[in-house]
XYZ file of C-alpha atoms in Angstrom:
670
model
C 5.408 33.843 -17.998
C 8.822 32.456 -18.936
C 9.287 29.918 -21.693
C 11.001 27.639 -19.166
C 7.877 27.611 -17.018
C 5.535 26.997 -19.944
C 7.716 24.149 -21.210
C 6.942 22.244 -18.017
C 3.355 21.895 -19.247
C 4.375 20.196 -22.496
C 3.102 16.650 -22.891
C 0.470 16.814 -20.140
C -3.053 15.665 -20.871
C -5.910 18.152 -20.241
C -6.557 17.019 -16.659
C -2.869 16.848 -15.736
C -2.430 20.335 -17.207
C -5.384 21.605 -15.155
C -3.742 20.214 -12.028
C -0.371 21.779 -12.905
C -1.899 25.204 -13.472
C -3.589 25.151 -10.047
C -0.420 26.400 -8.363
C -2.046 27.609 -5.148
C -4.256 25.674 -2.782
C -6.550 24.296 -1.763
C -6.375 21.675 -4.524
C -7.657 18.093 -4.525
C -6.394 15.771 -7.261
C -8.380 12.537 -7.477
C -5.982 10.271 -9.337
C -6.945 6.764 -10.383
C -4.507 3.899 -10.801
C -2.140 4.417 -13.736
C -3.318 7.954 -14.482
C 0.067 9.645 -14.056
C -0.452 11.219 -10.651
C 3.275 11.518 -9.925
C 3.749 13.220 -13.283
C 0.891 15.607 -12.494
C 2.118 16.645 -9.045
C 5.798 16.958 -10.003
C 4.909 19.117 -13.016
C 2.566 21.164 -10.818
C 5.380 21.775 -8.315
C 7.909 22.539 -11.069
C 5.524 24.936 -12.802
C 4.772 26.707 -9.524
C 8.499 27.112 -8.810
C 9.631 28.069 -12.314
C 6.761 30.530 -12.772
C 7.718 32.270 -9.520
C 4.408 31.496 -7.812
C 6.055 29.478 -5.039
C 9.620 29.792 -3.647
C 11.137 26.279 -3.734
C 12.381 26.425 -0.152
C 8.873 27.093 1.148
C 7.253 23.979 -0.318
C 7.139 20.647 1.500
C 5.933 17.527 -0.323
C 5.182 14.533 1.881
C 4.468 10.937 1.001
C 4.536 7.546 2.701
C 7.662 5.701 1.640
C 11.303 6.675 1.278
C 11.219 5.206 -2.224
C 8.333 7.465 -3.258
C 10.002 10.508 -1.684
C 13.220 9.713 -3.564
C 11.310 9.406 -6.824
C 9.704 12.816 -6.229
C 13.092 14.429 -5.565
C 14.637 12.866 -8.677
C 11.829 14.022 -10.956
C 11.809 17.517 -9.469
C 15.542 17.871 -10.069
C 15.088 16.881 -13.711
C 12.300 19.470 -14.024
C 14.464 22.243 -12.582
C 12.709 22.481 -9.209
C 15.749 22.092 -6.965
C 15.270 23.156 -3.358
C 11.823 21.627 -2.835
C 11.730 19.311 0.171
C 10.194 15.867 -0.534
C 10.096 13.607 2.517
C 8.018 11.034 4.337
C 5.937 12.262 7.277
C 8.345 10.615 9.679
C 11.495 11.929 8.004
C 10.116 15.464 8.003
C 9.104 15.219 11.671
C 12.491 13.773 12.653
C 14.348 16.574 10.884
C 12.208 19.245 12.537
C 12.227 17.701 16.011
C 15.999 17.237 15.937
C 16.319 20.981 15.340
C 13.764 21.994 17.980
C 14.625 19.367 20.630
C 16.679 21.708 22.868
C 13.737 24.105 22.930
C 10.829 21.686 23.370
C 12.477 18.690 25.048
C 15.069 20.510 27.122
C 18.038 18.689 25.639
C 19.420 16.666 22.784
C 17.226 14.609 20.499
C 16.304 11.290 22.201
C 17.117 7.965 20.608
C 14.449 6.799 18.168
C 13.567 3.119 18.493
C 13.419 1.562 15.037
C 12.183 -1.809 16.319
C 9.812 -1.623 19.320
C 9.654 -5.390 19.932
C 12.232 -5.310 22.720
C 10.280 -2.656 24.621
C 6.978 -4.421 23.955
C 8.505 -7.647 25.270
C 9.725 -5.903 28.408
C 6.307 -4.298 28.919
C 4.555 -7.654 28.534
C 6.914 -9.235 31.074
C 6.301 -6.461 33.603
C 2.552 -7.104 33.472
C 3.184 -10.872 33.712
C 2.020 -11.656 30.183
C 3.854 -14.539 28.556
C 4.005 -13.897 24.813
C 6.062 -15.460 22.055
C 7.643 -13.447 19.251
C 4.580 -13.745 17.036
C 2.258 -12.477 19.766
C 4.691 -9.646 20.504
C 4.563 -8.579 16.860
C 0.775 -8.467 17.032
C 0.880 -6.514 20.308
C 3.269 -4.025 18.687
C 0.884 -3.720 15.729
C -2.033 -2.953 18.070
C -0.023 -0.254 19.835
C 1.039 1.199 16.490
C -2.590 1.290 15.331
C -3.751 2.926 18.568
C -1.159 5.675 18.293
C -1.945 6.201 14.598
C -5.616 6.841 15.408
C -4.745 8.996 18.473
C -6.032 6.502 21.058
C -4.307 6.219 24.438
C -4.143 3.118 26.642
C -7.173 4.088 28.682
C -9.401 4.387 25.593
C -7.987 1.419 23.697
C -10.520 -1.263 24.798
C -13.578 0.726 23.742
C -12.055 1.976 20.492
C -10.662 -1.429 19.567
C -14.084 -2.993 20.035
C -15.882 -0.339 17.990
C -13.268 -0.646 15.227
C -13.644 -4.426 15.047
C -10.027 -5.045 16.064
C -9.039 -8.584 16.972
C -6.000 -8.307 19.237
C -3.865 -11.320 20.198
C -5.166 -11.184 23.767
C -7.966 -9.346 25.558
C -8.315 -5.649 24.825
C -7.851 -4.861 28.514
C -4.555 -6.744 28.551
C -3.376 -4.946 25.417
C -4.208 -1.634 27.096
C -2.139 -2.628 30.136
C 0.833 -3.595 27.968
C 0.397 -0.370 25.969
C 0.503 1.747 29.125
C 3.612 -0.060 30.376
C 5.250 0.296 26.944
C 4.770 4.062 27.080
C 6.128 4.164 30.629
C 9.157 2.083 29.608
C 10.008 4.516 26.814
C 9.821 7.425 29.211
C 12.102 5.672 31.700
C 14.840 5.080 29.141
C 14.317 8.378 27.313
C 13.380 6.931 23.924
C 10.825 7.743 21.237
C 9.168 5.503 18.678
C 8.214 6.548 15.144
C 4.691 7.570 16.138
C 6.161 9.762 18.882
C 8.047 11.775 16.275
C 4.747 12.933 14.823
C 2.991 13.279 18.178
C 5.765 15.281 19.810
C 6.332 17.524 16.787
C 2.614 18.242 16.427
C 2.414 18.986 20.162
C 5.436 21.285 19.959
C 3.839 23.359 17.194
C 0.536 23.475 19.074
C 2.101 24.485 22.415
C 5.089 26.686 21.505
C 4.225 29.856 19.620
C 7.833 30.465 18.559
C 8.151 26.943 17.139
C 4.870 27.340 15.251
C 5.954 30.696 13.842
C 9.318 29.364 12.665
C 7.838 26.238 11.059
C 5.017 28.109 9.343
C 7.275 30.862 8.037
C 9.574 28.229 6.518
C 6.879 26.034 4.959
C 3.961 27.850 3.372
C 2.915 25.364 0.691
C 2.207 21.647 1.064
C 1.654 18.708 -1.260
C 0.479 15.374 0.203
C 0.656 12.248 -1.938
C -1.441 9.093 -1.282
C -3.784 11.199 0.835
C -6.283 8.337 1.140
C -3.762 6.621 3.440
C -3.307 9.476 5.925
C -3.936 8.500 9.549
C -5.476 10.788 12.185
C -1.984 11.209 13.686
C -0.487 12.296 10.350
C -3.429 14.625 9.768
C -2.836 16.208 13.164
C 0.769 17.009 12.240
C -0.321 18.302 8.840
C -2.896 20.568 10.502
C -0.181 21.863 12.837
C 2.053 22.651 9.873
C -0.800 24.436 8.097
C -1.897 26.469 11.092
C -5.267 27.337 9.587
C -3.888 28.182 6.153
C -5.176 26.526 2.999
C -2.238 26.356 0.594
C -2.339 22.590 0.335
C -2.630 20.171 -2.555
C -3.695 16.605 -1.785
C -3.544 13.665 -4.184
C -5.289 10.338 -3.685
C -7.733 7.659 -4.757
C -10.320 6.318 -2.319
C -10.536 3.157 -4.442
C -7.005 2.319 -3.293
C -7.538 2.620 0.465
C -6.086 -0.684 1.720
C -4.323 0.180 4.984
C -7.203 0.791 7.398
C -5.827 -1.995 9.608
C -2.825 0.265 10.301
C -4.869 3.382 11.022
C -5.218 4.868 7.536
C -8.550 6.423 6.653
C -9.855 7.928 3.396
C -12.127 10.252 5.366
C -9.696 13.165 5.098
C -9.669 12.841 1.299
C -13.421 12.324 1.048
C -14.187 15.322 3.276
C -11.597 17.657 1.738
C -14.134 19.718 -0.207
C -16.339 20.025 2.875
C -13.388 21.437 4.765
C -12.327 23.628 1.832
C -15.508 24.405 -0.192
C -13.543 26.627 -2.579
C -11.038 23.884 -3.424
C -10.116 23.159 -7.028
C -10.933 19.494 -7.741
C -9.195 17.724 -10.642
C -10.049 14.168 -11.663
C -7.356 12.163 -13.423
C -9.171 9.307 -15.131
C -7.051 8.467 -18.189
C -5.301 5.174 -17.434
C -1.963 4.932 -19.258
C -0.814 1.760 -17.511
C -3.282 -0.971 -18.379
C -5.063 -2.151 -21.509
C -8.745 -1.197 -21.880
C -9.663 -4.816 -21.108
C -7.909 -4.737 -17.720
C -9.275 -1.267 -16.978
C -12.838 -2.298 -17.744
C -12.662 -5.307 -15.416
C -11.284 -3.112 -12.617
C -14.070 -0.571 -13.195
C -16.707 -3.290 -12.967
C -15.180 -4.638 -9.759
C -15.420 -1.371 -7.820
C -18.704 -0.235 -9.350
C -20.651 -2.350 -6.854
C -18.375 -1.786 -3.855
C -19.715 -0.666 -0.507
C -18.435 0.531 2.845
C -17.558 4.026 3.993
C -14.151 4.013 2.308
C -15.396 4.124 -1.258
C -16.523 7.676 -1.839
C -17.082 9.150 -5.290
C -15.878 6.606 -7.831
C -13.330 7.413 -10.514
C -14.217 5.487 -13.658
C -10.957 4.898 -15.474
C -10.648 5.167 -19.258
C -7.934 3.014 -20.786
C -5.559 4.841 -23.147
C -3.447 1.930 -24.346
C -4.120 -0.235 -27.413
C -6.408 -3.209 -26.926
C -4.969 -6.317 -25.354
C -6.140 -9.836 -24.548
C -9.157 -10.188 -22.260
C -8.464 -11.197 -18.647
C -8.619 -14.956 -18.144
C -10.495 -16.887 -15.459
C -9.619 -20.422 -14.371
C -11.016 -22.860 -11.795
C -9.010 -25.803 -10.417
C -9.724 -28.818 -8.257
C -6.975 -27.975 -5.755
C -4.205 -25.483 -4.972
C -1.291 -27.554 -6.343
C -3.127 -27.844 -9.675
C -3.715 -24.093 -9.704
C -0.069 -23.379 -8.882
C 1.201 -25.851 -11.495
C -0.907 -24.173 -14.183
C 0.334 -20.703 -13.228
C 3.933 -21.945 -13.198
C 3.488 -23.495 -16.663
C 2.069 -20.229 -17.988
C 4.995 -18.314 -16.494
C 7.399 -20.758 -18.168
C 5.654 -20.290 -21.532
C 5.720 -16.500 -21.241
C 9.429 -16.468 -20.425
C 10.200 -18.892 -23.267
C 8.291 -16.577 -25.616
C 10.427 -13.608 -24.628
C 8.681 -11.961 -21.678
C 11.303 -11.034 -19.045
C 10.707 -12.927 -15.797
C 10.798 -9.613 -13.914
C 7.722 -8.518 -15.899
C 5.569 -11.299 -14.426
C 3.971 -11.324 -10.959
C 1.927 -13.815 -8.949
C -0.109 -12.004 -6.293
C -1.922 -13.570 -3.342
C -3.821 -12.365 -0.272
C -1.614 -13.773 2.526
C 2.075 -14.636 2.576
C 1.373 -18.215 3.661
C -0.009 -18.858 0.160
C 3.468 -18.445 -1.323
C 4.715 -21.954 -0.502
C 2.756 -23.836 -3.151
C 3.854 -21.289 -5.786
C 7.476 -21.375 -4.671
C 7.348 -25.146 -5.130
C 5.529 -25.076 -8.481
C 7.843 -22.429 -9.959
C 10.907 -24.323 -8.738
C 9.641 -27.535 -10.346
C 8.991 -25.663 -13.607
C 12.534 -24.208 -13.406
C 11.150 -20.672 -13.293
C 13.289 -18.234 -11.283
C 11.367 -16.152 -8.766
C 11.839 -13.512 -6.108
C 9.677 -13.130 -3.014
C 8.764 -9.542 -2.227
C 7.658 -8.236 1.141
C 8.100 -11.464 3.088
C 10.406 -14.325 3.924
C 10.681 -17.413 1.785
C 8.483 -20.142 3.161
C 11.349 -22.287 4.446
C 13.118 -19.257 5.964
C 10.204 -18.431 8.269
C 11.045 -18.994 11.956
C 8.024 -21.200 12.600
C 8.868 -23.430 9.632
C 12.509 -23.770 10.680
C 11.404 -24.701 14.204
C 8.769 -27.123 12.945
C 11.241 -28.874 10.626
C 13.675 -29.282 13.511
C 10.984 -30.862 15.699
C 9.722 -33.052 12.857
C 13.250 -34.305 12.199
C 13.630 -35.239 15.876
C 10.220 -36.926 15.921
C 11.096 -38.876 12.766
C 14.152 -40.362 14.465
C 12.046 -41.537 17.408
C 8.944 -42.533 15.450
C 7.270 -45.784 16.498
C 5.042 -45.976 13.359
C 1.925 -45.991 15.522
C 0.304 -42.795 14.345
C -0.691 -41.865 10.816
C 1.423 -39.158 9.192
C -1.197 -36.376 9.531
C -1.745 -37.308 13.200
C 1.996 -37.319 13.854
C 2.446 -33.921 12.221
C -0.457 -32.435 14.145
C 1.051 -33.810 17.348
C 4.415 -32.200 16.656
C 2.832 -28.867 15.727
C 0.700 -28.967 18.870
C 3.939 -28.617 20.844
C 4.358 -25.275 19.049
C 0.898 -24.188 20.189
C -0.763 -24.899 16.827
C -4.317 -26.234 16.734
C -6.286 -26.936 13.542
C -9.440 -25.234 14.811
C -7.784 -22.288 16.553
C -6.519 -19.811 13.940
C -5.606 -16.466 15.538
C -7.758 -13.573 14.384
C -5.145 -11.847 12.248
C -1.741 -10.282 11.897
C 1.509 -12.147 12.488
C -0.254 -14.817 14.526
C -2.573 -15.723 11.656
C 0.358 -15.794 9.185
C 2.219 -18.190 11.491
C -0.848 -20.430 11.835
C -1.321 -20.544 8.049
C 2.334 -21.443 7.484
C 2.136 -24.386 9.902
C -1.206 -25.433 8.406
C 0.604 -25.756 5.077
C 2.783 -28.489 6.620
C -0.332 -30.424 7.642
C -1.683 -30.001 4.122
C 1.560 -31.410 2.710
C 1.257 -34.430 5.008
C -2.298 -34.975 3.755
C -1.038 -34.774 0.162
C 1.662 -37.386 0.768
C -0.805 -39.770 2.411
C -3.206 -39.342 -0.507
C -0.411 -40.622 -2.783
C 0.814 -43.356 -0.444
C -1.035 -44.322 2.730
C 2.126 -45.964 4.150
C 4.322 -42.840 4.336
C 5.564 -41.667 7.743
C 7.543 -38.811 9.233
C 10.943 -39.719 7.695
C 9.460 -39.403 4.193
C 7.877 -36.055 5.086
C 11.186 -34.756 6.462
C 12.972 -35.855 3.267
C 10.314 -34.131 1.148
C 10.705 -30.898 3.124
C 14.492 -31.035 2.782
C 14.194 -31.541 -0.961
C 11.756 -28.663 -1.351
C 13.858 -26.325 0.780
C 16.959 -27.077 -1.285
C 15.162 -26.563 -4.599
C 13.569 -23.295 -3.534
C 16.727 -21.724 -2.143
C 18.491 -21.551 -5.496
C 19.860 -17.971 -5.721
C 17.836 -15.775 -8.045
C 18.309 -12.200 -9.106
C 15.944 -11.901 -12.058
C 12.689 -13.741 -11.557
C 8.930 -13.837 -11.409
C 7.704 -11.745 -8.472
C 5.753 -13.481 -5.716
C 4.043 -10.923 -3.496
C 1.015 -10.268 -1.348
C -1.565 -7.828 -2.662
C -0.518 -5.296 -0.015
C 3.152 -5.577 -0.983
C 2.238 -5.007 -4.652
C 0.852 -1.506 -4.041
C 2.712 1.053 -6.148
C 4.211 -1.555 -8.495
C 3.286 -2.813 -11.955
C 4.088 -5.698 -14.300
C 3.292 -6.648 -17.876
C 1.617 -9.859 -16.668
C -0.160 -10.415 -13.346
C -1.703 -13.613 -11.993
C -4.188 -13.092 -9.142
C -4.431 -16.463 -7.418
C -6.339 -18.125 -4.586
C -9.467 -16.043 -5.204
C -11.877 -17.925 -2.945
C -14.275 -16.704 -0.291
C -12.488 -16.832 3.038
C -9.278 -15.647 1.371
C -10.524 -12.785 -0.819
C -12.288 -11.416 1.144
C -10.286 -12.715 4.078
C -12.341 -14.742 6.530
C -11.875 -12.275 9.363
C -13.491 -9.433 7.367
C -16.650 -9.327 9.447
C -18.086 -5.874 8.738
C -19.312 -4.224 5.549
C -16.418 -1.750 5.670
C -13.867 -4.542 6.075
C -15.352 -6.455 3.134
C -15.310 -3.261 1.057
C -11.619 -2.819 1.801
C -10.969 -6.389 0.661
C -12.668 -5.504 -2.632
C -10.393 -2.485 -3.005
C -7.398 -4.701 -2.313
C -8.398 -6.916 -5.248
C -8.833 -3.753 -7.344
C -5.273 -2.752 -6.509
C -4.123 -6.188 -7.639
C -5.987 -5.942 -10.941
C -4.591 -2.507 -11.727
C -0.988 -3.719 -11.349
C -1.288 -5.465 -14.750
C -0.301 -3.599 -17.894
C -1.101 -6.174 -20.598
C -2.231 -9.555 -19.314
C -4.305 -10.453 -16.263
C -5.147 -13.952 -15.057
C -7.552 -14.722 -12.205
C -7.864 -18.183 -10.676
C -9.125 -20.146 -7.704
C -9.078 -23.710 -6.374
C -12.047 -25.603 -4.942
C -9.930 -27.529 -2.396
C -6.627 -26.975 -0.666
C -5.164 -30.423 -1.407
C -5.740 -33.188 -3.961
C -8.471 -35.599 -2.922
C -10.167 -33.190 -0.510
C -13.827 -32.272 -0.882
C -14.224 -29.429 -3.363
C -16.194 -27.222 -1.001
C -14.697 -23.808 -1.636
C -16.452 -21.211 -3.722
C -14.920 -18.490 -5.885
C -14.608 -15.057 -4.345
C -17.926 -13.265 -4.194
C -16.122 -10.320 -5.804
C -16.009 -12.311 -9.052
C -19.795 -12.612 -9.190
C -20.881 -10.841 -12.358
C -17.291 -10.662 -13.620
C -16.697 -14.315 -14.463
C -17.629 -15.487 -17.973
C -20.929 -17.280 -18.496
C -18.961 -20.523 -18.944
C -18.545 -20.682 -15.168
C -22.242 -20.259 -14.417
C -22.953 -24.005 -14.380
C -19.881 -25.188 -12.486
C -20.448 -26.798 -9.040
C -18.953 -23.765 -7.333
C -21.518 -21.480 -8.945
C -24.534 -23.435 -7.705
C -25.086 -21.641 -4.432
C -27.507 -19.184 -2.980
C -26.935 -15.586 -3.986
C -27.161 -12.963 -1.261
C -26.054 -9.356 -0.889
C -22.431 -9.214 0.299
C -23.250 -6.861 3.162
C -25.686 -9.497 4.502
C -22.925 -12.144 4.493
C -20.538 -9.896 6.386
C -23.186 -8.718 8.834
C -24.331 -12.239 9.783
C -20.791 -13.573 10.128
C -19.933 -10.608 12.359
C -22.963 -11.221 14.590
C -22.133 -14.927 14.887
C -18.583 -14.101 15.944
C -19.842 -11.539 18.464
C -22.126 -14.172 20.024
C -19.315 -16.759 20.052
C -16.970 -14.292 21.766
C -19.512 -13.639 24.559
C -20.203 -17.351 24.931
C -16.496 -18.254 25.112
C -15.868 -15.549 27.710
C -18.794 -16.813 29.783
C -17.294 -20.318 29.782
C -13.679 -19.087 30.133
C -12.596 -21.108 27.095
C -10.952 -20.208 23.769
C -13.419 -19.196 21.072
C -12.673 -22.239 18.909
C -13.942 -24.525 21.708
C -17.408 -23.099 21.084
C -17.172 -23.127 17.265
C -14.323 -22.734 14.799
C -14.330 -19.956 12.220
C -14.891 -22.605 9.544
C -18.099 -23.710 11.251
C -19.319 -20.117 11.547
C -18.657 -19.640 7.832
C -20.651 -22.808 7.095
C -23.501 -21.531 9.265
C -23.558 -18.104 7.601
C -23.422 -19.758 4.166
C -26.329 -22.160 4.758
C -28.391 -19.951 7.107
C -30.313 -22.819 8.771
C -33.735 -21.898 10.071
C -34.424 -24.841 12.417
C -32.648 -27.573 14.377
C -32.707 -30.222 11.598
C -31.086 -27.786 9.154
C -28.587 -26.734 11.809
C -27.673 -30.374 12.436
C -26.660 -30.757 8.792
C -23.974 -28.040 9.064
C -20.425 -29.403 9.137
C -18.925 -28.908 12.601
C -22.185 -29.127 14.561
C -22.506 -32.490 16.257
C -25.329 -33.683 18.539
C -23.755 -32.316 21.736
C -23.137 -28.859 20.292
C -26.585 -28.853 18.737
C -28.152 -29.570 22.134
C -25.975 -27.032 23.888
C -25.914 -24.098 21.460
C -28.803 -24.754 19.083
C -31.300 -22.324 20.607
C -28.991 -19.305 20.956
C -27.586 -19.940 17.460
C -31.044 -19.980 15.912
C -31.869 -16.797 17.801
C -28.873 -15.022 16.268
C -29.756 -16.419 12.831
C -33.284 -15.065 13.188
C -31.922 -11.552 13.717
C -31.568 -11.267 17.498
C -28.900 -8.969 18.913
C -25.886 -11.143 19.883
C -25.505 -9.080 23.033
C -29.038 -9.947 24.129
C -29.074 -13.689 23.401
C -29.022 -15.877 26.496
C -25.672 -17.533 27.136
C -25.097 -21.201 27.936
C -23.594 -21.424 31.407
C -21.433 -24.386 32.410
C -22.897 -25.649 35.666
C -20.244 -28.377 35.974
């Protein structure tokens, strides 16, 4: 063994060294957050190359983002492992298909569509579906998911239902648009990103000469973030392997947060069943976060459920002790945001770089109150992974309509009523939030305008639209100050793979974390993992907070996230939010899911939108209080006398455990 090869092992901890020495597959590296997984796999690759065990040109390392692939290439060059290919799945497939296109496609490489919205729009028009840009984005997301899990148009309705998908329109309509979308691509001779993987996998499976050439070139594989591999990506990986086992996978089931896009940890969790002789290495030494942050993250996932969890990695913090994580409860969101902004200001004044501070939230629509609070505190910020609140198309359109309405206002309606009337012309309804995706983000953004109107009226009952328009103009101007270095505002999903010295996790209430639409045990478990990802972004300081109401003066009816139960200090045990019934989380999710299933059947039977039967908020209130008879049901907010008479019996049947599919429906006899 050469000294150059041995030197690659210098500085590795025992588990990282074990991983590096396992130069031939199958190898499974279970790597927790902050445990140096990139260091482990790059040193493993470099050691394999420099020791002569693996020719560099025969090794392909794949990951999920161009940034991660670039980081792998840079580190490998510094370690003397030039010649190793490090690419994303899509980049690798594109490179290979471009080379093989004349053989497998009969001509030059087709154009690859980088934005499918135009084709989705055309497909929707051909099937006479009128959809705005937001609905088109959600349709495109459904098609992307279907292709990622290897589901064609004909199987989409059944698979979408079993997976708990909530498409922007009926599953049958999505399937029709999906089929037309595929036909449209064929007509114009184009491929989308999923097609790159599908076509390349099919080429290897169907053409013996293509398979032989690919497999003779690439004999060794490394797959990073393996918990996020989709069935489509696994199919291409299997085609590359061709029954061989020289593969090293790296992942952490605790960080599976992309199931909505088709990712599944099942391939990671079943790796040792597929390869019983595999070497398994567990990286558990956390070099990123203080022991206090690590311990809180460990406690969070220790009670997690759902099929995505798998064997748990208990992290062991390696850094010096730091301050304990803080917990804070506020009356309303503006108060919460103002406190976070003040703490950011104090940190920056004390010498912490603004770029080392992050405020993380569950949905992008939550950013507005923090953009405002940071601007008022004169704290620079940058928004990652989303548009600034006032740059969002729906907000620009709403402001334009509000300005026009202000000019014509007759002072007859209250401000909240006037705002709701204007937003209704955009298709917004307070009790009709779309199930998820871009549609839900748009709804939440517009709801923030209604909340602002409520706030202004709480301060001055005489305000009208002109004052609201002036307030919006002022906020937009203040928040558009150019910033380069600033506090990061980001969603929990956008924060994956990043880290900061200080992290504030905000808006931690039930209905947000976990998100209200998480109706199954697996979906709730993924929400828990998403919070875990947020916690493990913090190196030194971690703050967790929640607000009991959205706006000042509103009833403080929210409760802290159920994920904080058992984590919050004893000081919070006697607060109003803590005085509630305690139930297993799986029971909450299961009941809410059954209530929504019944509501969906009932709405379809009456040919009305689901919110006409009951809003999501009312279903949450029902699942929280679990009424056992009509008097208790009548006390639930959102259930008036007419709805009690109409839906009381079937609701009580579902609450008593009846199958939603078997409960008698109320039929409108006109």
